[in-house]
Amino acid sequence: MRPNALTGRDLTSALAVVVVWGVNFVVMKFALRDFTPFQLGTARYVFAVLPLALFIRPPNISWKWLAFYGLFQGVGQFGILFVALKVGMTAALASVLLQTQVFFTALFGFVLLRERASRPLQAGMVLAALGLSCFALNYINPGSGSASATTLAGFVLTLGAASMWAMSNIVARHVQQSGVAYSPLAFVVWSGIFAILPFAALSYVFDPEALRWQWTGARASSWLAVAYLGWVATLLGYSLWTGLLKRHPANRVAPFSLGVPVVGLAAGMLVLGEAITPWQWAGIALLVAALGCVMLGGLFKPR
């Protein structure tokens, strides 16, 4: 077997992550039927943190970096995404737009870490900008018969969630550059602790009085959705993904993430009956091409 070749077990793990994270967006929609965005954020991280925090030791990392990661990735990424899904964003399109985190990460890496963008990344950013322009045109000139469940506010908020994901990537890179050995799963679990109290505080302040503590009125399907988000999408998904990254170079693993928006699109359309306008299809095609350019471009360098 070639060095770093993907085994059958590795391929199964990669495909499992693609399905788990792709379906993730539809599950969020189900959970938001009974929970407010901030209630859902609180519940998600309680489920993700409590079982394992009792058995996994904290990583040997400064608490401030755990706090930054928990706030950016938890409250920032998922808090804003949950609000976006509530005010006007479909699960199908959210699965695509959230992948713009790749380009936000490159932008923040250039500004904060002085990282230079490769040529494939530069080309990808141009394609991504064109794709986002198509999404914007959908709101400026939607045309007849192209009604959809998305709003401009939902679009902007989803991009905001992607930018927060990018900031959490910058924090993770800084930790990696410090040279400290740590368990990625322990990092995810213990950073999640810093998301629980801010989510609970936001729920107390912004949720209507009648909704603040009505947890018992939620349907069983909504609680199952929360369990999926906390245990399956967060703990299982990140464990499988980090395991792949430990065993194989990033350029072998990263291309599998291209399947996430494909599964997300299919799940949103088939399960929720979500519609996509021609402008949005154009934007999706350009964004997927941009991601492919970034993730696959490095494979074709002359040797």
PDB file of C-alpha atoms in Angstrom:
ATOM      1  CA  MET A   1       0.000   0.000   0.000  1.00  0.00           C
ATOM      2  CA  ARG A   2       1.264   3.453  -0.855  1.00  0.00           C
ATOM      3  CA  PRO A   3       2.288   5.720   2.061  1.00  0.00           C
ATOM      4  CA  ASN A   4      -0.634   7.863   3.231  1.00  0.00           C
ATOM      5  CA  ALA A   5      -3.075   5.898   1.026  1.00  0.00           C
ATOM      6  CA  LEU A   6      -6.639   6.064   2.280  1.00  0.00           C
ATOM      7  CA  THR A   7      -7.853   2.728   3.615  1.00  0.00           C
ATOM      8  CA  GLY A   8     -11.421   1.489   3.398  1.00  0.00           C
ATOM      9  CA  ARG A   9     -11.909   2.583   6.995  1.00  0.00           C
ATOM     10  CA  ASP A  10     -10.618   6.065   6.176  1.00  0.00           C
ATOM     11  CA  LEU A  11     -12.953   6.395   3.201  1.00  0.00           C
ATOM     12  CA  THR A  12     -15.883   5.271   5.343  1.00  0.00           C
ATOM     13  CA  SER A  13     -14.967   7.864   7.989  1.00  0.00           C
ATOM     14  CA  ALA A  14     -14.654  10.638   5.393  1.00  0.00           C
ATOM     15  CA  LEU A  15     -17.991   9.816   3.771  1.00  0.00           C
ATOM     16  CA  ALA A  16     -19.638   9.574   7.198  1.00  0.00           C
ATOM     17  CA  VAL A  17     -18.425  13.090   8.052  1.00  0.00           C
ATOM     18  CA  VAL A  18     -19.715  14.430   4.720  1.00  0.00           C
ATOM     19  CA  VAL A  19     -23.180  12.985   5.376  1.00  0.00           C
ATOM     20  CA  VAL A  20     -23.269  13.980   9.055  1.00  0.00           C
ATOM     21  CA  TRP A  21     -22.241  17.582   8.376  1.00  0.00           C
ATOM     22  CA  GLY A  22     -24.371  17.883   5.236  1.00  0.00           C
ATOM     23  CA  VAL A  23     -27.550  16.734   7.005  1.00  0.00           C
ATOM     24  CA  ASN A  24     -26.593  18.976   9.938  1.00  0.00           C
ATOM     25  CA  PHE A  25     -28.322  22.023   8.393  1.00  0.00           C
ATOM     26  CA  VAL A  26     -31.682  20.309   7.981  1.00  0.00           C
ATOM     27  CA  VAL A  27     -31.465  19.123  11.585  1.00  0.00           C
ATOM     28  CA  MET A  28     -30.919  22.742  12.684  1.00  0.00           C
ATOM     29  CA  LYS A  29     -34.134  23.721  10.903  1.00  0.00           C
ATOM     30  CA  PHE A  30     -36.045  21.007  12.770  1.00  0.00           C
ATOM     31  CA  ALA A  31     -34.632  22.112  16.134  1.00  0.00           C
ATOM     32  CA  LEU A  32     -35.522  25.764  15.471  1.00  0.00           C
ATOM     33  CA  ARG A  33     -39.210  24.865  15.278  1.00  0.00           C
ATOM     34  CA  ASP A  34     -39.355  24.707  19.077  1.00  0.00           C
ATOM     35  CA  PHE A  35     -36.206  26.495  20.257  1.00  0.00           C
ATOM     36  CA  THR A  36     -35.051  30.045  19.739  1.00  0.00           C
ATOM     37  CA  PRO A  37     -31.559  30.414  18.202  1.00  0.00           C
ATOM     38  CA  PHE A  38     -29.988  31.173  21.584  1.00  0.00           C
ATOM     39  CA  GLN A  39     -31.828  28.334  23.338  1.00  0.00           C
ATOM     40  CA  LEU A  40     -30.606  25.974  20.649  1.00  0.00           C
ATOM     41  CA  GLY A  41     -27.037  27.216  21.075  1.00  0.00           C
ATOM     42  CA  THR A  42     -27.229  26.640  24.839  1.00  0.00           C
ATOM     43  CA  ALA A  43     -28.663  23.144  24.444  1.00  0.00           C
ATOM     44  CA  ARG A  44     -26.228  22.124  21.691  1.00  0.00           C
ATOM     45  CA  TYR A  45     -23.156  22.890  23.781  1.00  0.00           C
ATOM     46  CA  VAL A  46     -24.583  21.428  26.978  1.00  0.00           C
ATOM     47  CA  PHE A  47     -25.060  18.158  25.081  1.00  0.00           C
ATOM     48  CA  ALA A  48     -21.610  18.388  23.475  1.00  0.00           C
ATOM     49  CA  VAL A  49     -19.690  19.289  26.629  1.00  0.00           C
ATOM     50  CA  LEU A  50     -21.255  17.561  29.616  1.00  0.00           C
ATOM     51  CA  PRO A  51     -20.717  13.885  28.779  1.00  0.00           C
ATOM     52  CA  LEU A  52     -17.042  14.136  27.855  1.00  0.00           C
ATOM     53  CA  ALA A  53     -15.893  16.977  30.130  1.00  0.00           C
ATOM     54  CA  LEU A  54     -16.312  14.549  33.039  1.00  0.00           C
ATOM     55  CA  PHE A  55     -13.844  12.091  31.514  1.00  0.00           C
ATOM     56  CA  ILE A  56     -11.456  14.092  29.322  1.00  0.00           C
ATOM     57  CA  ARG A  57      -8.744  16.211  30.908  1.00  0.00           C
ATOM     58  CA  PRO A  58      -8.379  19.830  29.739  1.00  0.00           C
ATOM     59  CA  PRO A  59      -5.743  20.263  27.028  1.00  0.00           C
ATOM     60  CA  ASN A  60      -2.432  21.831  27.974  1.00  0.00           C
ATOM     61  CA  ILE A  61      -3.394  25.141  26.370  1.00  0.00           C
ATOM     62  CA  SER A  62      -3.879  28.605  27.812  1.00  0.00           C
ATOM     63  CA  TRP A  63      -7.493  29.117  28.863  1.00  0.00           C
ATOM     64  CA  LYS A  64      -7.690  32.329  26.835  1.00  0.00           C
ATOM     65  CA  TRP A  65      -7.284  30.396  23.568  1.00  0.00           C
ATOM     66  CA  LEU A  66      -9.960  27.924  24.614  1.00  0.00           C
ATOM     67  CA  ALA A  67     -12.204  30.884  25.410  1.00  0.00           C
ATOM     68  CA  PHE A  68     -11.503  32.621  22.089  1.00  0.00           C
ATOM     69  CA  TYR A  69     -12.199  29.427  20.151  1.00  0.00           C
ATOM     70  CA  GLY A  70     -15.411  28.727  22.070  1.00  0.00           C
ATOM     71  CA  LEU A  71     -16.683  32.265  21.538  1.00  0.00           C
ATOM     72  CA  PHE A  72     -15.806  32.472  17.826  1.00  0.00           C
ATOM     73  CA  GLN A  73     -16.763  28.937  16.841  1.00  0.00           C
ATOM     74  CA  GLY A  74     -19.673  28.504  19.252  1.00  0.00           C
ATOM     75  CA  VAL A  75     -21.397  31.809  19.917  1.00  0.00           C
ATOM     76  CA  GLY A  76     -20.071  33.489  16.774  1.00  0.00           C
ATOM     77  CA  GLN A  77     -20.429  30.836  14.080  1.00  0.00           C
ATOM     78  CA  PHE A  78     -23.408  28.866  15.321  1.00  0.00           C
ATOM     79  CA  GLY A  79     -25.186  31.683  17.153  1.00  0.00           C
ATOM     80  CA  ILE A  80     -25.242  33.830  14.022  1.00  0.00           C
ATOM     81  CA  LEU A  81     -26.060  30.827  11.800  1.00  0.00           C
ATOM     82  CA  PHE A  82     -29.051  29.850  13.957  1.00  0.00           C
ATOM     83  CA  VAL A  83     -30.364  33.421  13.764  1.00  0.00           C
ATOM     84  CA  ALA A  84     -29.860  33.411   9.981  1.00  0.00           C
ATOM     85  CA  LEU A  85     -31.803  30.161   9.600  1.00  0.00           C
ATOM     86  CA  LYS A  86     -34.592  31.690  11.674  1.00  0.00           C
ATOM     87  CA  VAL A  87     -34.896  35.051   9.879  1.00  0.00           C
ATOM     88  CA  GLY A  88     -34.487  33.889   6.286  1.00  0.00           C
ATOM     89  CA  MET A  89     -31.954  31.320   5.131  1.00  0.00           C
ATOM     90  CA  THR A  90     -32.605  27.836   3.809  1.00  0.00           C
ATOM     91  CA  ALA A  91     -30.690  24.803   5.028  1.00  0.00           C
ATOM     92  CA  ALA A  92     -29.627  24.056   1.436  1.00  0.00           C
ATOM     93  CA  LEU A  93     -28.052  27.449   0.786  1.00  0.00           C
ATOM     94  CA  ALA A  94     -26.581  27.731   4.281  1.00  0.00           C
ATOM     95  CA  SER A  95     -24.594  24.544   3.625  1.00  0.00           C
ATOM     96  CA  VAL A  96     -23.012  26.235   0.605  1.00  0.00           C
ATOM     97  CA  LEU A  97     -22.540  29.786   1.884  1.00  0.00           C
ATOM     98  CA  LEU A  98     -20.902  28.635   5.106  1.00  0.00           C
ATOM     99  CA  GLN A  99     -18.049  27.183   3.037  1.00  0.00           C
ATOM    100  CA  THR A 100     -16.927  30.748   2.275  1.00  0.00           C
ATOM    101  CA  GLN A 101     -15.087  30.385   5.591  1.00  0.00           C
ATOM    102  CA  VAL A 102     -12.190  29.128   3.439  1.00  0.00           C
ATOM    103  CA  PHE A 103     -11.825  32.564   1.872  1.00  0.00           C
ATOM    104  CA  PHE A 104     -12.467  34.515   5.077  1.00  0.00           C
ATOM    105  CA  THR A 105      -9.752  32.387   6.698  1.00  0.00           C
ATOM    106  CA  ALA A 106      -7.340  33.344   3.913  1.00  0.00           C
ATOM    107  CA  LEU A 107      -8.215  37.025   4.313  1.00  0.00           C
ATOM    108  CA  PHE A 108      -7.810  37.003   8.094  1.00  0.00           C
ATOM    109  CA  GLY A 109      -4.641  34.909   7.789  1.00  0.00           C
ATOM    110  CA  PHE A 110      -3.145  37.544   5.505  1.00  0.00           C
ATOM    111  CA  VAL A 111      -4.099  40.421   7.823  1.00  0.00           C
ATOM    112  CA  LEU A 112      -3.368  38.805  11.192  1.00  0.00           C
ATOM    113  CA  LEU A 113      -0.744  36.132  10.478  1.00  0.00           C
ATOM    114  CA  ARG A 114       0.903  37.631   7.370  1.00  0.00           C
ATOM    115  CA  GLU A 115       0.136  34.451   5.414  1.00  0.00           C
ATOM    116  CA  ARG A 116       0.449  34.800   1.633  1.00  0.00           C
ATOM    117  CA  ALA A 117      -2.287  33.502  -0.654  1.00  0.00           C
ATOM    118  CA  SER A 118      -1.283  30.869  -3.198  1.00  0.00           C
ATOM    119  CA  ARG A 119      -2.304  31.239  -6.831  1.00  0.00           C
ATOM    120  CA  PRO A 120      -5.077  28.610  -6.561  1.00  0.00           C
ATOM    121  CA  LEU A 121      -6.406  30.491  -3.532  1.00  0.00           C
ATOM    122  CA  GLN A 122      -6.288  33.821  -5.367  1.00  0.00           C
ATOM    123  CA  ALA A 123      -8.200  32.323  -8.296  1.00  0.00           C
ATOM    124  CA  GLY A 124     -10.676  30.755  -5.887  1.00  0.00           C
ATOM    125  CA  MET A 125     -11.295  34.077  -4.159  1.00  0.00           C
ATOM    126  CA  VAL A 126     -12.109  35.698  -7.509  1.00  0.00           C
ATOM    127  CA  LEU A 127     -14.600  32.926  -8.316  1.00  0.00           C
ATOM    128  CA  ALA A 128     -16.081  33.187  -4.809  1.00  0.00           C
ATOM    129  CA  ALA A 129     -16.566  36.947  -5.212  1.00  0.00           C
ATOM    130  CA  LEU A 130     -18.406  36.345  -8.486  1.00  0.00           C
ATOM    131  CA  GLY A 131     -20.541  33.700  -6.794  1.00  0.00           C
ATOM    132  CA  LEU A 132     -21.492  36.017  -3.939  1.00  0.00           C
ATOM    133  CA  SER A 133     -22.387  38.667  -6.522  1.00  0.00           C
ATOM    134  CA  CYS A 134     -24.870  36.220  -8.036  1.00  0.00           C
ATOM    135  CA  PHE A 135     -26.435  35.646  -4.623  1.00  0.00           C
ATOM    136  CA  ALA A 136     -26.677  39.422  -4.127  1.00  0.00           C
ATOM    137  CA  LEU A 137     -28.311  39.855  -7.554  1.00  0.00           C
ATOM    138  CA  ASN A 138     -30.972  37.407  -6.434  1.00  0.00           C
ATOM    139  CA  TYR A 139     -32.193  40.081  -3.992  1.00  0.00           C
ATOM    140  CA  ILE A 140     -31.647  43.079  -6.295  1.00  0.00           C
ATOM    141  CA  ASN A 141     -33.306  41.555  -9.364  1.00  0.00           C
ATOM    142  CA  PRO A 142     -35.058  38.328  -8.343  1.00  0.00           C
ATOM    143  CA  GLY A 143     -37.292  38.130 -11.420  1.00  0.00           C
ATOM    144  CA  SER A 144     -40.771  36.696 -11.576  1.00  0.00           C
ATOM    145  CA  GLY A 145     -41.662  33.351 -10.056  1.00  0.00           C
ATOM    146  CA  SER A 146     -38.420  33.049  -8.097  1.00  0.00           C
ATOM    147  CA  ALA A 147     -39.743  33.416  -4.583  1.00  0.00           C
ATOM    148  CA  SER A 148     -37.583  31.695  -2.003  1.00  0.00           C
ATOM    149  CA  ALA A 149     -37.331  31.351   1.747  1.00  0.00           C
ATOM    150  CA  THR A 150     -34.180  33.475   1.961  1.00  0.00           C
ATOM    151  CA  THR A 151     -33.844  37.133   2.866  1.00  0.00           C
ATOM    152  CA  LEU A 152     -31.028  39.622   2.518  1.00  0.00           C
ATOM    153  CA  ALA A 153     -30.663  39.611   6.312  1.00  0.00           C
ATOM    154  CA  GLY A 154     -30.333  35.819   6.306  1.00  0.00           C
ATOM    155  CA  PHE A 155     -27.722  35.999   3.527  1.00  0.00           C
ATOM    156  CA  VAL A 156     -25.609  38.602   5.336  1.00  0.00           C
ATOM    157  CA  LEU A 157     -25.872  36.778   8.663  1.00  0.00           C
ATOM    158  CA  THR A 158     -24.779  33.483   7.095  1.00  0.00           C
ATOM    159  CA  LEU A 159     -21.676  35.194   5.718  1.00  0.00           C
ATOM    160  CA  GLY A 160     -21.129  36.611   9.204  1.00  0.00           C
ATOM    161  CA  ALA A 161     -21.275  33.060  10.587  1.00  0.00           C
ATOM    162  CA  ALA A 162     -18.696  31.970   7.991  1.00  0.00           C
ATOM    163  CA  SER A 163     -16.408  34.819   9.047  1.00  0.00           C
ATOM    164  CA  MET A 164     -16.669  33.716  12.694  1.00  0.00           C
ATOM    165  CA  TRP A 165     -15.758  30.164  11.657  1.00  0.00           C
ATOM    166  CA  ALA A 166     -12.729  31.672   9.930  1.00  0.00           C
ATOM    167  CA  MET A 167     -11.725  33.498  13.105  1.00  0.00           C
ATOM    168  CA  SER A 168     -11.918  30.220  15.039  1.00  0.00           C
ATOM    169  CA  ASN A 169      -9.609  28.724  12.375  1.00  0.00           C
ATOM    170  CA  ILE A 170      -7.128  31.530  13.027  1.00  0.00           C
ATOM    171  CA  VAL A 171      -7.218  30.755  16.748  1.00  0.00           C
ATOM    172  CA  ALA A 172      -6.652  27.041  16.031  1.00  0.00           C
ATOM    173  CA  ARG A 173      -3.701  27.888  13.764  1.00  0.00           C
ATOM    174  CA  HIS A 174      -2.161  30.070  16.460  1.00  0.00           C
ATOM    175  CA  VAL A 175      -2.445  27.206  18.937  1.00  0.00           C
ATOM    176  CA  GLN A 176      -0.880  24.778  16.449  1.00  0.00           C
ATOM    177  CA  GLN A 177       1.996  27.175  15.758  1.00  0.00           C
ATOM    178  CA  SER A 178       2.770  27.297  19.480  1.00  0.00           C
ATOM    179  CA  GLY A 179       4.026  23.709  19.196  1.00  0.00           C
ATOM    180  CA  VAL A 180       2.030  22.446  22.200  1.00  0.00           C
ATOM    181  CA  ALA A 181       0.832  18.842  21.872  1.00  0.00           C
ATOM    182  CA  TYR A 182      -2.877  18.454  22.626  1.00  0.00           C
ATOM    183  CA  SER A 183      -5.899  16.315  21.848  1.00  0.00           C
ATOM    184  CA  PRO A 184      -8.159  17.980  19.234  1.00  0.00           C
ATOM    185  CA  LEU A 185     -11.227  16.361  20.831  1.00  0.00           C
ATOM    186  CA  ALA A 186     -10.281  17.729  24.257  1.00  0.00           C
ATOM    187  CA  PHE A 187      -9.796  21.134  22.629  1.00  0.00           C
ATOM    188  CA  VAL A 188     -13.308  21.033  21.105  1.00  0.00           C
ATOM    189  CA  VAL A 189     -14.953  19.803  24.317  1.00  0.00           C
ATOM    190  CA  TRP A 190     -13.318  22.231  26.723  1.00  0.00           C
ATOM    191  CA  SER A 191     -13.617  25.243  24.420  1.00  0.00           C
ATOM    192  CA  GLY A 192     -17.334  24.494  24.180  1.00  0.00           C
ATOM    193  CA  ILE A 193     -17.701  25.286  27.882  1.00  0.00           C
ATOM    194  CA  PHE A 194     -17.109  28.950  27.058  1.00  0.00           C
ATOM    195  CA  ALA A 195     -20.109  28.961  24.695  1.00  0.00           C
ATOM    196  CA  ILE A 196     -22.725  27.774  27.190  1.00  0.00           C
ATOM    197  CA  LEU A 197     -22.964  30.783  29.522  1.00  0.00           C
ATOM    198  CA  PRO A 198     -22.927  33.440  26.737  1.00  0.00           C
ATOM    199  CA  PHE A 199     -25.695  31.564  24.903  1.00  0.00           C
ATOM    200  CA  ALA A 200     -27.728  31.286  28.105  1.00  0.00           C
ATOM    201  CA  ALA A 201     -27.222  35.010  28.814  1.00  0.00           C
ATOM    202  CA  LEU A 202     -28.272  35.955  25.265  1.00  0.00           C
ATOM    203  CA  SER A 203     -31.381  33.796  25.624  1.00  0.00           C
ATOM    204  CA  TYR A 204     -32.262  35.467  28.923  1.00  0.00           C
ATOM    205  CA  VAL A 205     -31.878  38.963  27.434  1.00  0.00           C
ATOM    206  CA  PHE A 206     -33.338  38.567  23.950  1.00  0.00           C
ATOM    207  CA  ASP A 207     -35.858  35.743  24.092  1.00  0.00           C
ATOM    208  CA  PRO A 208     -39.415  36.738  24.999  1.00  0.00           C
ATOM    209  CA  GLU A 209     -40.365  36.167  28.627  1.00  0.00           C
ATOM    210  CA  ALA A 210     -42.729  33.333  27.702  1.00  0.00           C
ATOM    211  CA  LEU A 211     -39.994  31.478  25.818  1.00  0.00           C
ATOM    212  CA  ARG A 212     -37.119  31.784  28.265  1.00  0.00           C
ATOM    213  CA  TRP A 213     -37.665  28.620  30.230  1.00  0.00           C
ATOM    214  CA  GLN A 214     -40.187  26.645  28.153  1.00  0.00           C
ATOM    215  CA  TRP A 215     -37.823  23.761  27.524  1.00  0.00           C
ATOM    216  CA  THR A 216     -40.347  21.078  28.493  1.00  0.00           C
ATOM    217  CA  GLY A 217     -42.771  22.137  25.754  1.00  0.00           C
ATOM    218  CA  ALA A 218     -40.413  21.117  22.933  1.00  0.00           C
ATOM    219  CA  ARG A 219     -41.282  18.087  20.833  1.00  0.00           C
ATOM    220  CA  ALA A 220     -39.262  14.899  21.204  1.00  0.00           C
ATOM    221  CA  SER A 221     -38.064  15.333  17.602  1.00  0.00           C
ATOM    222  CA  SER A 222     -36.582  18.718  18.517  1.00  0.00           C
ATOM    223  CA  TRP A 223     -34.681  17.215  21.447  1.00  0.00           C
ATOM    224  CA  LEU A 224     -33.423  14.458  19.146  1.00  0.00           C
ATOM    225  CA  ALA A 225     -32.241  17.197  16.786  1.00  0.00           C
ATOM    226  CA  VAL A 226     -30.332  18.856  19.643  1.00  0.00           C
ATOM    227  CA  ALA A 227     -28.754  15.515  20.559  1.00  0.00           C
ATOM    228  CA  TYR A 228     -27.709  15.064  16.926  1.00  0.00           C
ATOM    229  CA  LEU A 229     -26.115  18.524  16.824  1.00  0.00           C
ATOM    230  CA  GLY A 230     -24.265  18.019  20.099  1.00  0.00           C
ATOM    231  CA  TRP A 231     -23.225  14.381  19.938  1.00  0.00           C
ATOM    232  CA  VAL A 232     -23.204  13.388  16.271  1.00  0.00           C
ATOM    233  CA  ALA A 233     -22.342  16.571  14.336  1.00  0.00           C
ATOM    234  CA  THR A 234     -19.959  17.965  16.964  1.00  0.00           C
ATOM    235  CA  LEU A 235     -18.353  15.079  18.828  1.00  0.00           C
ATOM    236  CA  LEU A 236     -18.518  12.260  16.261  1.00  0.00           C
ATOM    237  CA  GLY A 237     -17.981  14.508  13.233  1.00  0.00           C
ATOM    238  CA  TYR A 238     -14.994  16.362  14.620  1.00  0.00           C
ATOM    239  CA  SER A 239     -13.473  13.171  16.070  1.00  0.00           C
ATOM    240  CA  LEU A 240     -13.579  11.377  12.710  1.00  0.00           C
ATOM    241  CA  TRP A 241     -12.303  14.451  10.847  1.00  0.00           C
ATOM    242  CA  THR A 242      -9.402  15.165  13.190  1.00  0.00           C
ATOM    243  CA  GLY A 243      -8.501  11.479  13.095  1.00  0.00           C
ATOM    244  CA  LEU A 244      -8.228  11.643   9.311  1.00  0.00           C
ATOM    245  CA  LEU A 245      -6.075  14.771   9.521  1.00  0.00           C
ATOM    246  CA  LYS A 246      -3.751  13.021  11.973  1.00  0.00           C
ATOM    247  CA  ARG A 247      -3.222  10.047   9.652  1.00  0.00           C
ATOM    248  CA  HIS A 248      -3.084  11.821   6.268  1.00  0.00           C
ATOM    249  CA  PRO A 249      -1.905  15.133   4.752  1.00  0.00           C
ATOM    250  CA  ALA A 250      -4.530  17.894   4.677  1.00  0.00           C
ATOM    251  CA  ASN A 251      -4.540  17.973   0.852  1.00  0.00           C
ATOM    252  CA  ARG A 252      -5.771  14.355   0.819  1.00  0.00           C
ATOM    253  CA  VAL A 253      -8.508  14.947   3.376  1.00  0.00           C
ATOM    254  CA  ALA A 254      -9.760  18.467   2.604  1.00  0.00           C
ATOM    255  CA  PRO A 255     -11.310  17.673  -0.823  1.00  0.00           C
ATOM    256  CA  PHE A 256     -13.888  15.466   0.891  1.00  0.00           C
ATOM    257  CA  SER A 257     -15.429  18.601   2.425  1.00  0.00           C
ATOM    258  CA  LEU A 258     -16.634  19.509  -1.073  1.00  0.00           C
ATOM    259  CA  GLY A 259     -19.291  16.861  -0.527  1.00  0.00           C
ATOM    260  CA  VAL A 260     -20.819  18.711   2.447  1.00  0.00           C
ATOM    261  CA  PRO A 261     -22.648  21.393   0.409  1.00  0.00           C
ATOM    262  CA  VAL A 262     -23.749  18.716  -2.086  1.00  0.00           C
ATOM    263  CA  VAL A 263     -25.374  16.678   0.692  1.00  0.00           C
ATOM    264  CA  GLY A 264     -26.722  19.873   2.300  1.00  0.00           C
ATOM    265  CA  LEU A 265     -28.327  20.978  -0.964  1.00  0.00           C
ATOM    266  CA  ALA A 266     -29.881  17.579  -1.595  1.00  0.00           C
ATOM    267  CA  ALA A 267     -31.154  17.255   1.994  1.00  0.00           C
ATOM    268  CA  GLY A 268     -32.680  20.750   2.012  1.00  0.00           C
ATOM    269  CA  MET A 269     -34.458  20.214  -1.291  1.00  0.00           C
ATOM    270  CA  LEU A 270     -35.637  16.638  -0.643  1.00  0.00           C
ATOM    271  CA  VAL A 271     -36.482  16.785   3.067  1.00  0.00           C
ATOM    272  CA  LEU A 272     -37.684  20.387   3.419  1.00  0.00           C
ATOM    273  CA  GLY A 273     -38.775  21.044  -0.172  1.00  0.00           C
ATOM    274  CA  GLU A 274     -36.571  24.155  -0.404  1.00  0.00           C
ATOM    275  CA  ALA A 275     -36.475  25.983  -3.752  1.00  0.00           C
ATOM    276  CA  ILE A 276     -33.395  27.515  -5.367  1.00  0.00           C
ATOM    277  CA  THR A 277     -33.565  30.380  -7.857  1.00  0.00           C
ATOM    278  CA  PRO A 278     -31.502  30.609 -11.078  1.00  0.00           C
ATOM    279  CA  TRP A 279     -29.281  33.330  -9.571  1.00  0.00           C
ATOM    280  CA  GLN A 280     -28.662  31.117  -6.543  1.00  0.00           C
ATOM    281  CA  TRP A 281     -27.773  28.137  -8.750  1.00  0.00           C
ATOM    282  CA  ALA A 282     -25.231  30.334 -10.546  1.00  0.00           C
ATOM    283  CA  GLY A 283     -23.775  31.425  -7.213  1.00  0.00           C
ATOM    284  CA  ILE A 284     -23.625  27.819  -5.989  1.00  0.00           C
ATOM    285  CA  ALA A 285     -21.782  26.704  -9.143  1.00  0.00           C
ATOM    286  CA  LEU A 286     -19.215  29.491  -8.786  1.00  0.00           C
ATOM    287  CA  LEU A 287     -18.655  28.861  -5.059  1.00  0.00           C
ATOM    288  CA  VAL A 288     -18.202  25.116  -5.587  1.00  0.00           C
ATOM    289  CA  ALA A 289     -15.777  25.865  -8.423  1.00  0.00           C
ATOM    290  CA  ALA A 290     -13.917  28.255  -6.119  1.00  0.00           C
ATOM    291  CA  LEU A 291     -13.653  25.620  -3.380  1.00  0.00           C
ATOM    292  CA  GLY A 292     -12.499  23.050  -5.896  1.00  0.00           C
ATOM    293  CA  CYS A 293      -9.854  25.444  -7.195  1.00  0.00           C
ATOM    294  CA  VAL A 294      -8.469  25.951  -3.681  1.00  0.00           C
ATOM    295  CA  MET A 295      -8.641  22.361  -2.456  1.00  0.00           C
ATOM    296  CA  LEU A 296      -7.579  20.611  -5.650  1.00  0.00           C
ATOM    297  CA  GLY A 297      -5.264  23.243  -7.144  1.00  0.00           C
ATOM    298  CA  GLY A 298      -2.297  22.142  -5.064  1.00  0.00           C
ATOM    299  CA  LEU A 299      -2.543  18.593  -6.406  1.00  0.00           C
ATOM    300  CA  PHE A 300      -1.502  19.680  -9.895  1.00  0.00           C
ATOM    301  CA  LYS A 301       1.712  21.516  -9.092  1.00  0.00           C
ATOM    302  CA  PRO A 302       4.653  20.434 -11.230  1.00  0.00           C
ATOM    303  CA  ARG A 303       6.979  18.098  -9.378  1.00  0.00           C
TER     304      ARG A 303
END
